[in-house]
Short mmCIF file of C-alpha atoms in Angstrom, two decimals:
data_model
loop_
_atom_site.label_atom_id
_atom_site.label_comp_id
_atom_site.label_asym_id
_atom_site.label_seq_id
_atom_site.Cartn_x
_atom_site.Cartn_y
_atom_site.Cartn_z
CA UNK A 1 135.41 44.88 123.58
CA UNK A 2 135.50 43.98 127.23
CA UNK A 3 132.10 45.27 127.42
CA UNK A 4 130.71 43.35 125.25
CA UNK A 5 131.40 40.17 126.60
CA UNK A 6 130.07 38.71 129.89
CA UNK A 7 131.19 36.54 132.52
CA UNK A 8 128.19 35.17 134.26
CA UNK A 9 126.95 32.24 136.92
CA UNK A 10 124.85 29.33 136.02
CA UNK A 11 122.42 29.02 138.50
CA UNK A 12 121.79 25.50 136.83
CA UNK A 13 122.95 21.88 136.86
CA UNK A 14 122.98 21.33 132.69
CA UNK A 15 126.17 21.14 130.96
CA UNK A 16 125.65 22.81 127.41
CA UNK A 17 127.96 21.80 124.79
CA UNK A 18 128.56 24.54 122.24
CA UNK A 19 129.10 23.84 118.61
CA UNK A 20 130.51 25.75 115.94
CA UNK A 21 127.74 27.87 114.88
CA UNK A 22 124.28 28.09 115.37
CA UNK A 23 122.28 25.50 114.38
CA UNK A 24 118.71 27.17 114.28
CA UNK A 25 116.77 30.48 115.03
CA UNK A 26 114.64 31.52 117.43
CA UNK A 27 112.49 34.93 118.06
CA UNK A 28 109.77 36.48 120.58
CA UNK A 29 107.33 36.81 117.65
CA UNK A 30 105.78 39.75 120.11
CA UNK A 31 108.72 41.74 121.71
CA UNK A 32 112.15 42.81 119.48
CA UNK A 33 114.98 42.97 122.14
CA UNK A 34 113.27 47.02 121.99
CA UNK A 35 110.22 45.89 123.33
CA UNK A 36 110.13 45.42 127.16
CA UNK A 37 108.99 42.45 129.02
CA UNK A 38 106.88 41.67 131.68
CA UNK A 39 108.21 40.06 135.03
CA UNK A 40 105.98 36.63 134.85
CA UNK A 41 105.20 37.87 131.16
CA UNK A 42 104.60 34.64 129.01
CA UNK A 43 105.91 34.76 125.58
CA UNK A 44 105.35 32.45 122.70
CA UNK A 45 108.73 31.25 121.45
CA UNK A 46 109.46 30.39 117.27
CA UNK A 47 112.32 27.95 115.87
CA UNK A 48 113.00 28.25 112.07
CA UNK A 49 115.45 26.78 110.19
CA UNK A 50 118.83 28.34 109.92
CA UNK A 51 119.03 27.43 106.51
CA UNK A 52 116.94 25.08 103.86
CA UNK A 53 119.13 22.40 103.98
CA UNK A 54 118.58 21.48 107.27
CA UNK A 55 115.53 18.83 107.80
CA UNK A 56 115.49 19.62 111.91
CA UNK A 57 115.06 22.18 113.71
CA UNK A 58 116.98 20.87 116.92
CA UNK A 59 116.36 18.49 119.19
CA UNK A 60 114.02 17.84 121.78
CA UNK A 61 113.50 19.10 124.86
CA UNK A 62 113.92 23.03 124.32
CA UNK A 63 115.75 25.53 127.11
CA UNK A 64 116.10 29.22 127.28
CA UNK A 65 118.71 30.32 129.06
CA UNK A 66 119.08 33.98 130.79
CA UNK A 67 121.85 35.69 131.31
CA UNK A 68 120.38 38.32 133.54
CA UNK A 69 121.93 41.93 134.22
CA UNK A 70 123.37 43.57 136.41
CA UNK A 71 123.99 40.64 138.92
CA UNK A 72 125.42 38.24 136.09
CA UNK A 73 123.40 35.81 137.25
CA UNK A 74 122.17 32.68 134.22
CA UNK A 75 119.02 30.98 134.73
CA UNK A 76 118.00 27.83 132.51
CA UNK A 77 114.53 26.89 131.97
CA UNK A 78 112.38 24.00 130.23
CA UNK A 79 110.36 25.94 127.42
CA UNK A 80 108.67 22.79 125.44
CA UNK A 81 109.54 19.70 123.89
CA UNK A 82 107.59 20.19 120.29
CA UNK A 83 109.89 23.27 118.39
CA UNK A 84 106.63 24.38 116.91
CA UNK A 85 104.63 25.30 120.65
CA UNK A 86 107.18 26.39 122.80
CA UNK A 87 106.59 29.08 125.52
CA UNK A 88 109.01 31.14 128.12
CA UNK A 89 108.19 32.69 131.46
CA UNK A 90 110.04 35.88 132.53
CA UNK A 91 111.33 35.27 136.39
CA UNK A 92 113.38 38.49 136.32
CA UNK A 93 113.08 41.16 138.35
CA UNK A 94 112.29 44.86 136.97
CA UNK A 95 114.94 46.79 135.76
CA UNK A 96 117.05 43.74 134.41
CA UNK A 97 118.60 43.24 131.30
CA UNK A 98 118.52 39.99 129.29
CA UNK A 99 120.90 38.56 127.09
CA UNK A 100 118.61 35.15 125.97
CA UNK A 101 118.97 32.42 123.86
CA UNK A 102 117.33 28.59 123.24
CA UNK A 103 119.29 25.64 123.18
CA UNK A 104 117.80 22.24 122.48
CA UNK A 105 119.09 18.57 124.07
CA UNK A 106 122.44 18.22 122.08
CA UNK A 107 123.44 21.79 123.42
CA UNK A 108 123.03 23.52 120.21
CA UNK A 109 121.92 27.12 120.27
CA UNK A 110 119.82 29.27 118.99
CA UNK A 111 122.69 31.92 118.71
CA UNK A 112 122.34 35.27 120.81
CA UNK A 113 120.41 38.54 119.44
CA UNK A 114 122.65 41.54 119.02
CA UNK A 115 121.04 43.21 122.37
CA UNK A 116 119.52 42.77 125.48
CA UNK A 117 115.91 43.05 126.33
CA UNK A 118 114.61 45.27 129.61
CA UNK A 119 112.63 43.61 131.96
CA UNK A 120 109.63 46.14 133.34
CA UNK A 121 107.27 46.32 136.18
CA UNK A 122 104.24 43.46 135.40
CA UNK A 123 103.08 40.41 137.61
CA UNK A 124 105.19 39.59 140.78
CA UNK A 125 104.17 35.95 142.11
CA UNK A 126 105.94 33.89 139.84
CA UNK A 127 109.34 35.70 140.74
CA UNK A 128 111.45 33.49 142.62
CA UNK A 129 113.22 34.84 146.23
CA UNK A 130 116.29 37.10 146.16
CA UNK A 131 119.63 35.16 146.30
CA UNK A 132 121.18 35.76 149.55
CA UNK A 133 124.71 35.78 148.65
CA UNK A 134 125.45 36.89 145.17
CA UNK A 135 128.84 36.35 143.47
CA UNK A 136 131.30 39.42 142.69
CA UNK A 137 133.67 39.41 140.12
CA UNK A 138 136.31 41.68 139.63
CA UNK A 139 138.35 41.40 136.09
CA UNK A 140 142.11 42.42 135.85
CA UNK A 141 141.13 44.43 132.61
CA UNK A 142 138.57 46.76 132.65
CA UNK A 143 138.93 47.83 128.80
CA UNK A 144 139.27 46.05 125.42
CA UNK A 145 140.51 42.41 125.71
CA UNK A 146 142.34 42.46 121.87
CA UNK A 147 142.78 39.08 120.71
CA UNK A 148 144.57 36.27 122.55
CA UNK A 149 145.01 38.44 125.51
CA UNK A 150 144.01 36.91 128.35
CA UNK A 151 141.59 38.05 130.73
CA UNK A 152 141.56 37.07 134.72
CA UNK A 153 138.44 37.31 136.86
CA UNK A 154 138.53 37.03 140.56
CA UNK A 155 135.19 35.82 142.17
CA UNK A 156 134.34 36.29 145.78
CA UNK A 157 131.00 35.64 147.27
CA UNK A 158 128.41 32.76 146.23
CA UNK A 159 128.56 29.23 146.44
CA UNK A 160 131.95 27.10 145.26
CA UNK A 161 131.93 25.70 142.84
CA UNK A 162 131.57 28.37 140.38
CA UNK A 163 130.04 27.77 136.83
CA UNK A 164 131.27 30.52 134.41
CA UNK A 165 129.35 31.61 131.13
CA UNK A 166 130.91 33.45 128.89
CA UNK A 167 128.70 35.36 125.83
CA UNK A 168 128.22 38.14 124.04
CA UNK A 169 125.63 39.49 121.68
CA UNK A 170 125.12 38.07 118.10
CA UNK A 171 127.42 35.08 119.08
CA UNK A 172 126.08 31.76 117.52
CA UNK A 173 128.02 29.95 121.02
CA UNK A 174 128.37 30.73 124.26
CA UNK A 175 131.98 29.22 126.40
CA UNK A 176 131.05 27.27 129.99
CA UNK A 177 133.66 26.29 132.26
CA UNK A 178 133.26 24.71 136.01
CA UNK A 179 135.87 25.72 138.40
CA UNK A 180 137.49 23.61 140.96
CA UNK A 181 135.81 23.16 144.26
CA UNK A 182 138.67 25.28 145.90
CA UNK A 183 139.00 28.04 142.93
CA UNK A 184 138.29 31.62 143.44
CA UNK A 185 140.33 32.94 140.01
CA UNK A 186 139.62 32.06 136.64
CA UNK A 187 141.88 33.40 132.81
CA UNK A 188 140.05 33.38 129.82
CA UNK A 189 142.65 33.67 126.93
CA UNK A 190 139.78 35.74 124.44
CA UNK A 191 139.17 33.65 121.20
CA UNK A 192 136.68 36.26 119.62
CA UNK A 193 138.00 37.24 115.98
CA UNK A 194 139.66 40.51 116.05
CA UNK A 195 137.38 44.13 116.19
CA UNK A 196 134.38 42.06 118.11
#
């Protein structure tokens, strides 16, 4: 369903490769995507295995990247370099919602929980300043995208070039493309199996 999956702005200069499947988990061993967090709430952040076979858990440095709601705006930050003491700041605003996941150097993910989390009132000074000029996208299809239907988003607003996320909860990848320096119109021809 169309609302189910997100086009969203990378407010960030990495270029994540996404591989078939997920190739660890990762949880907020204190918050469920339920429990609220705190704007400049620190959180403690835990890699396992994905299954028994595999002898890594990733690879060095470790990101987690925001997809932040309602202005569809992604942040990426630096949350450690050793998988077994890695921390995350929140530097949302109150009243977002988070779709969050960890990726490590190679661009492999932690996979996306099946919800968002709900950013509430807390510390203030580590939030960074409001963006001036957000993006707006309007999409030709406000419904379900079925399978291998395209779908067309028009952005206005922002800064050119535009970086374009697309995810969606319980997803093991996530789809990035960068637009040309003139391009205001992107089609996404929707690979997600059918009923998703």
């Amino acid at each position: 369903m169309l609302g189910r999956l997100f086009a969203l702005f990378c407010s960030c200069h990495f270029v994540i490769h996404c591989h078939a499947g997920q190739a660890f988990d990762w949880t907020i061993p204190d918050a469920v995507p339920e429990t609220p967090l705190q704007e400049c709430g620190t959180y403690n952040i835990t890699l396992s295995r994905v299954n028994v076979t595999n002898k890594e858990i990733g690879t060095p440095p470790y990101y987690m990247m925001v997809i932040a709601l309602p202005n569809a705006v992604s942040t990426v930050s630096h949350i450690g370099d050793d998988s077994s003491n890695l921390s995350w700041q929140v530097q949302n605003r109150r009243g977002g919602r988070l779709l969050l996941t960890v990726f490590d150097s190679n661009g492999q993910t932690g996979g996306f929980p099946n919800t968002f989390y709900n950013v509430v009132a807390g510390q203030t000074q580590c939030l960074p300043p409001m963006l001036p000029d957000l993006p707006v996208i309007t999409a030709n299809v406000t419904t379900t995208v079925n399978t291998c239907d395209p779908w067309g988003l028009f952005i206005t607003g922002g800064v050119k070039p535009y970086n374009i996320t697309l995810a969606t909860p319980t997803s093991p990848s996530m789809t990035n493309v960068t637009m040309g320096p003139d391009d205001n119109f992107y089609s996404y021809i929707n690979r997600a199996s059918p009923g998703t």
